[in-house]
Amino acid sequence: MKQRRSVGKVLMGNEAMAWGIIEAGATAATSYPGTPASEIMETVCRIKEEHSLNIHTEWSVNEKVAFEVALTNSYLGRRSAVMMKQMGLNVALDPLMSSAYTGVRGGFVLIAADDPGPYSSQTEQDSRYLATFAKIPVFDPSCPQEAKEMVKRAFELSEEYEIPVMMRPTSWVCHSRQGVVLDKIEGRNETPSFKKDPQRWAATPRFRYLLHKELNRKIREISLRNHPSPISAPGGAEMAVVASGVPYAYAYDVVKAMGLEERVALYKVDLPYPLGQEIDELVQIHPQTLILEETYPVIELQIGCREGVRGRLDLTIPSEGELTPDIIAHLFATLLGEGVGEVRIPPEGGRKPSLCPGCPHRAAFWALKKALPQGIYPGDIGCYTLGLNLKAVDTCLCMGASVNQAAGLYHSFKQGQKSVPPIVATIGDSTFFHAGITGLINAVHQGASFVLLILDNGTVAMTGGQPTPAGGGPGKSIQIEEVVRGCGVDFIRTVDPYDIPLLIQLLKEADHYARGEEKGVAVIIARHPCLIYGARDEKKGGGEIFIGEECDLCGLCTERFECPALCKGPQGGPIIIKTLCTNCGACLYVCPQGAIKRV
Amino acid sequence: MDLQMVIAGLGGEGIIFMTRVLVEGLYRCGQPVISTETHGMAMRGGSVISQIKIGDYQSPLIRYGEADLLVGTSLEEAHRNLPYLKEGGIIIKNTPQKGVHCIDASAIAHKIGNPRGGNLVLLGYVLAHLVPAISIEPFLEVTGELTPEKFLTGNLKALQEGWQVVLQGNKEEDKAEEGNQAAREN
């Protein structure tokens, strides 16, 4: 095999999109981290550093903030991008809807990454629906190289029509790796100019009607030039396949693998919304047309002629779960009247995720269960959702909901019966900044009474260790204690969760405060840096941990504490896996016999 | 080359790093390659797989029963993902057990003083099987570029050790063959 150097570079889809943003000459890029989108912004920051580029980059406190900061740069005639995961777009939906009406000046690209499956999200919602809801065009890339090109096309389309444009990659585009050809960086830096135009930027409802009319004109014009492209269209094809995003790539591979090149006409859609009417003609000339897209029927719903259309609406395709190459192969075989062959059963079981060895959250959850075993524990979004495994998380709704659910529990119990149980909400530091603060203000103001345990590991750990407002940045760092005090909380304690006895004592005091005569929200900040992203090689003082002879094989430490470094050994008793153990010592407090000890 | 490969294991075992080295190295050898991996909640010690397709492919996902090669950084996960493997496909496992394509990568990593380098030992072994005609150089180069300074020597050594296991094995087979030859001649 001859070796040759390729011109491109292997990039993850998210890195490729970051290069698209840079090559297009964006001067502002903002984001809040979330799988599968996080690496886009990380890469923008890295390229900015390596090439000394003049771009405003920020990890904003939440997606609404990120959206509005980037949007305003575009109002000033400069290219801007904002990146988030699909749930984040729910948070930024307000400015999205309104910005479609105001329109933009410099190209404005919103990347909302979806998670069919879902693998790391609360829903497998299709952000393209929100593009149709807001009436903005949406691109749907099928691979990293294409994702980079589409970002640049999105900027051009956005500028041409002065409209926000969405890019909607899915997990398997974001996290695919492929050789990507890099182009030159445009290096635009338009002089910011704000052209005052109150009827546009500050339109009252009377003028909003006109802006809506204008938006409808734009979207209609874009639709007139947007049609599915034929990839292979043999005469006499028994079936047309119209596909967008990763399902297009699956369809391409499966057609080849099954040898269906002469029987299937394959069409690709780059811009699933707004679609022109040509797709109706395509449907009419084929006996049947299969629509492949994730995860909701966006293309399908725009087809006027429904005869022979197969997809999600007629339940040909499952309405939930991701579309896999296996499902597509099965669909092709069924629709073309072929034998389906052996259907393989996907792997079952597998190990569920758990908190890392030495994770400070585990110690905090253990203390919580010990201190207030009869409590109700509203939880939140982050690594610490895994407190589920320790039975210390009872709810998980969306970012910041734990605080409001704790308040809701309190009001409900108080109205409905005499005694209120211990209520302890847990929330991470970044989630607290993102959407917890407003809830805390509300809870205090509305007279709710519960314990709020802020799990502060100093970083956004779940998504790869991005910074929070408490850390160093271009501006001031914001201290959680001061914010909490400013929200009107009188009971505030800070503790290192590794000190389990002290945390247990504080939790009892806090509960006593919340359910006693004083009443009010009691906040405990359990602060210890994340072991992966905060204090990587931290080794706590003291000797190694070992299991003493007192062990009576009760199994409590291996089953209930679930530290990956503390496992059931071949003899049934617990063993310490030395390569994993961080020596944090939290397990010393776990064994009822006191058998877990330090040398 | 036309090959579909699955790497299966647990979060924290370094599957993403293996995939990066493999894919970037193959790309530098001029191979068309596309891959994908699990991120986010699925990490944190949970089951993780990555999929690598070399050849004319547009999508990174592999159909069940189509993988030519299944690599397990942990035994349990290798077995659990068997539905991916095609009939006659090869399975390479990190395990102290003896058997065809069983390699105790974790033990070798310990022995060379890089206890967390089992993933690269395994990758070295895989490479020696996968691309015997290619030199290990591009993969060492990529490993070097992706490794932080203080783990550099350990990681390069780990990759080479895995590669050597195969070469040694081949040499021993050759020796045995030579021995047989000699015996026959005598």
Tab-separated table of C-alpha atoms in Angstrom, chain A residues 1-6 8-10 12 35 39 119-120 142-143 172 175-180 248-250 252-254 256-258 322 325-326 329 344-354 356 382-383 385-386 461-462 533 537 579-580, chain B residues 1 10 16 19-20 23-24 27-31 33-47 53 56-65 76-77 80-87 110 115-116 131 133-135 138 141 150:
chain	number	residue	atom	x	y	z
A	1	MET	CA	0.000	0.000	0.000
A	2	LYS	CA	1.469	3.333	-1.015
A	3	GLN	CA	1.567	6.087	1.497
A	4	ARG	CA	0.519	9.575	0.523
A	5	ARG	CA	-0.257	12.678	2.466
A	6	SER	CA	-3.753	14.012	2.038
A	8	GLY	CA	-7.239	17.584	4.436
A	9	LYS	CA	-7.448	16.775	8.082
A	10	VAL	CA	-9.496	14.225	9.979
A	12	MET	CA	-15.077	15.403	14.024
A	35	THR	CA	-24.045	16.910	24.048
A	39	GLU	CA	-17.085	20.524	20.669
A	119	TYR	CA	-28.247	9.093	23.924
A	120	SER	CA	-27.718	12.043	26.219
A	142	SER	CA	-25.169	14.102	6.433
A	143	CYS	CA	-21.419	14.018	7.193
A	172	TRP	CA	-23.810	10.857	14.256
A	175	HIS	CA	-19.415	12.797	16.515
A	176	SER	CA	-18.318	11.291	13.208
A	177	ARG	CA	-14.741	11.632	12.097
A	178	GLN	CA	-13.813	12.021	8.462
A	179	GLY	CA	-11.159	13.629	6.293
A	180	VAL	CA	-12.221	17.219	5.710
A	248	TYR	CA	-29.327	9.900	3.482
A	249	ALA	CA	-25.855	8.498	4.154
A	250	TYR	CA	-27.363	5.252	5.484
A	252	TYR	CA	-26.596	5.475	0.101
A	253	ASP	CA	-24.628	2.699	1.828
A	254	VAL	CA	-27.583	0.323	2.082
A	256	LYS	CA	-25.028	-0.227	-2.525
A	257	ALA	CA	-24.761	-3.103	-0.066
A	258	MET	CA	-28.100	-4.572	-1.233
A	322	GLU	CA	-33.222	6.715	15.808
A	325	PRO	CA	-29.085	1.375	8.666
A	326	ASP	CA	-30.695	-1.878	9.848
A	329	ALA	CA	-32.356	-2.152	5.017
A	344	ARG	CA	-30.318	-9.652	14.094
A	345	ILE	CA	-31.178	-8.745	17.644
A	346	PRO	CA	-29.240	-5.706	18.830
A	347	PRO	CA	-26.940	-6.105	21.854
A	348	GLU	CA	-28.875	-5.954	25.089
A	349	GLY	CA	-27.914	-4.892	28.585
A	350	GLY	CA	-24.574	-3.195	28.886
A	351	ARG	CA	-23.175	-1.274	31.791
A	352	LYS	CA	-24.982	1.878	32.811
A	353	PRO	CA	-22.988	5.039	33.371
A	354	SER	CA	-21.948	5.960	36.908
A	356	CYS	CA	-16.374	8.623	38.311
A	382	GLY	CA	-25.654	17.180	34.621
A	383	CYS	CA	-23.287	14.425	35.779
A	385	THR	CA	-28.288	13.199	37.456
A	386	LEU	CA	-26.404	9.918	38.029
A	461	ALA	CA	-18.266	18.318	33.755
A	462	MET	CA	-20.830	16.269	31.818
A	533	TYR	CA	-11.473	18.582	34.769
A	537	ASP	CA	-4.051	14.318	39.676
A	579	THR	CA	-5.567	2.056	39.207
A	580	LEU	CA	-9.019	3.616	39.581
B	1	MET	CA	-9.148	-1.741	1.728
B	10	LEU	CA	-16.507	0.910	28.793
B	16	ILE	CA	-12.189	7.540	21.682
B	19	THR	CA	-10.398	5.674	17.348
B	20	ARG	CA	-8.735	9.032	16.787
B	23	VAL	CA	-8.683	7.043	11.837
B	24	GLU	CA	-6.134	9.839	11.545
B	27	TYR	CA	-6.246	8.865	6.584
B	28	ARG	CA	-2.560	9.748	6.424
B	29	CYS	CA	-2.012	6.430	4.646
B	30	GLY	CA	-4.501	7.584	2.003
B	31	GLN	CA	-7.402	5.378	3.100
B	33	VAL	CA	-12.330	6.342	6.352
B	34	ILE	CA	-15.317	7.441	8.407
B	35	SER	CA	-15.941	6.683	12.072
B	36	THR	CA	-18.140	7.585	14.971
B	37	GLU	CA	-18.269	7.235	18.741
B	38	THR	CA	-20.527	7.754	21.772
B	39	HIS	CA	-20.188	10.888	23.941
B	40	GLY	CA	-21.953	12.482	26.918
B	41	MET	CA	-24.100	10.509	29.312
B	42	ALA	CA	-23.078	7.214	27.737
B	43	MET	CA	-19.514	7.838	28.927
B	44	ARG	CA	-18.858	7.904	32.694
B	45	GLY	CA	-18.069	4.200	32.896
B	46	GLY	CA	-21.047	3.063	30.810
B	47	SER	CA	-20.925	0.952	27.658
B	53	LYS	CA	-15.596	2.055	8.128
B	56	ASP	CA	-16.437	3.860	-0.150
B	57	TYR	CA	-18.930	4.586	2.617
B	58	GLN	CA	-20.977	7.678	3.357
B	59	SER	CA	-22.313	6.737	6.797
B	60	PRO	CA	-20.406	5.717	9.902
B	61	LEU	CA	-22.882	3.201	11.357
B	62	ILE	CA	-22.428	-0.525	10.798
B	63	ARG	CA	-25.330	-2.913	10.341
B	64	TYR	CA	-25.615	-5.930	12.602
B	65	GLY	CA	-23.851	-8.907	11.104
B	76	GLU	CA	-17.828	-8.554	28.575
B	77	GLU	CA	-18.470	-5.723	26.110
B	80	ARG	CA	-22.182	-8.305	24.252
B	81	ASN	CA	-21.575	-6.690	20.870
B	82	LEU	CA	-21.206	-9.958	18.953
B	83	PRO	CA	-24.393	-9.222	16.934
B	84	TYR	CA	-22.295	-6.732	14.937
B	85	LEU	CA	-19.808	-9.368	13.794
B	86	LYS	CA	-20.368	-11.028	10.445
B	87	GLU	CA	-19.994	-14.728	9.919
B	110	HIS	CA	1.167	-2.486	33.614
B	115	PRO	CA	-1.171	1.173	33.492
B	116	ARG	CA	-3.729	3.255	31.598
B	131	VAL	CA	-2.499	-3.146	8.107
B	133	ALA	CA	1.719	-3.772	4.911
B	134	ILE	CA	1.648	-0.253	6.386
B	135	SER	CA	4.328	0.806	8.768
B	138	PRO	CA	1.950	7.257	10.882
B	141	GLU	CA	3.147	10.118	14.718
B	150	LYS	CA	4.161	13.762	30.254
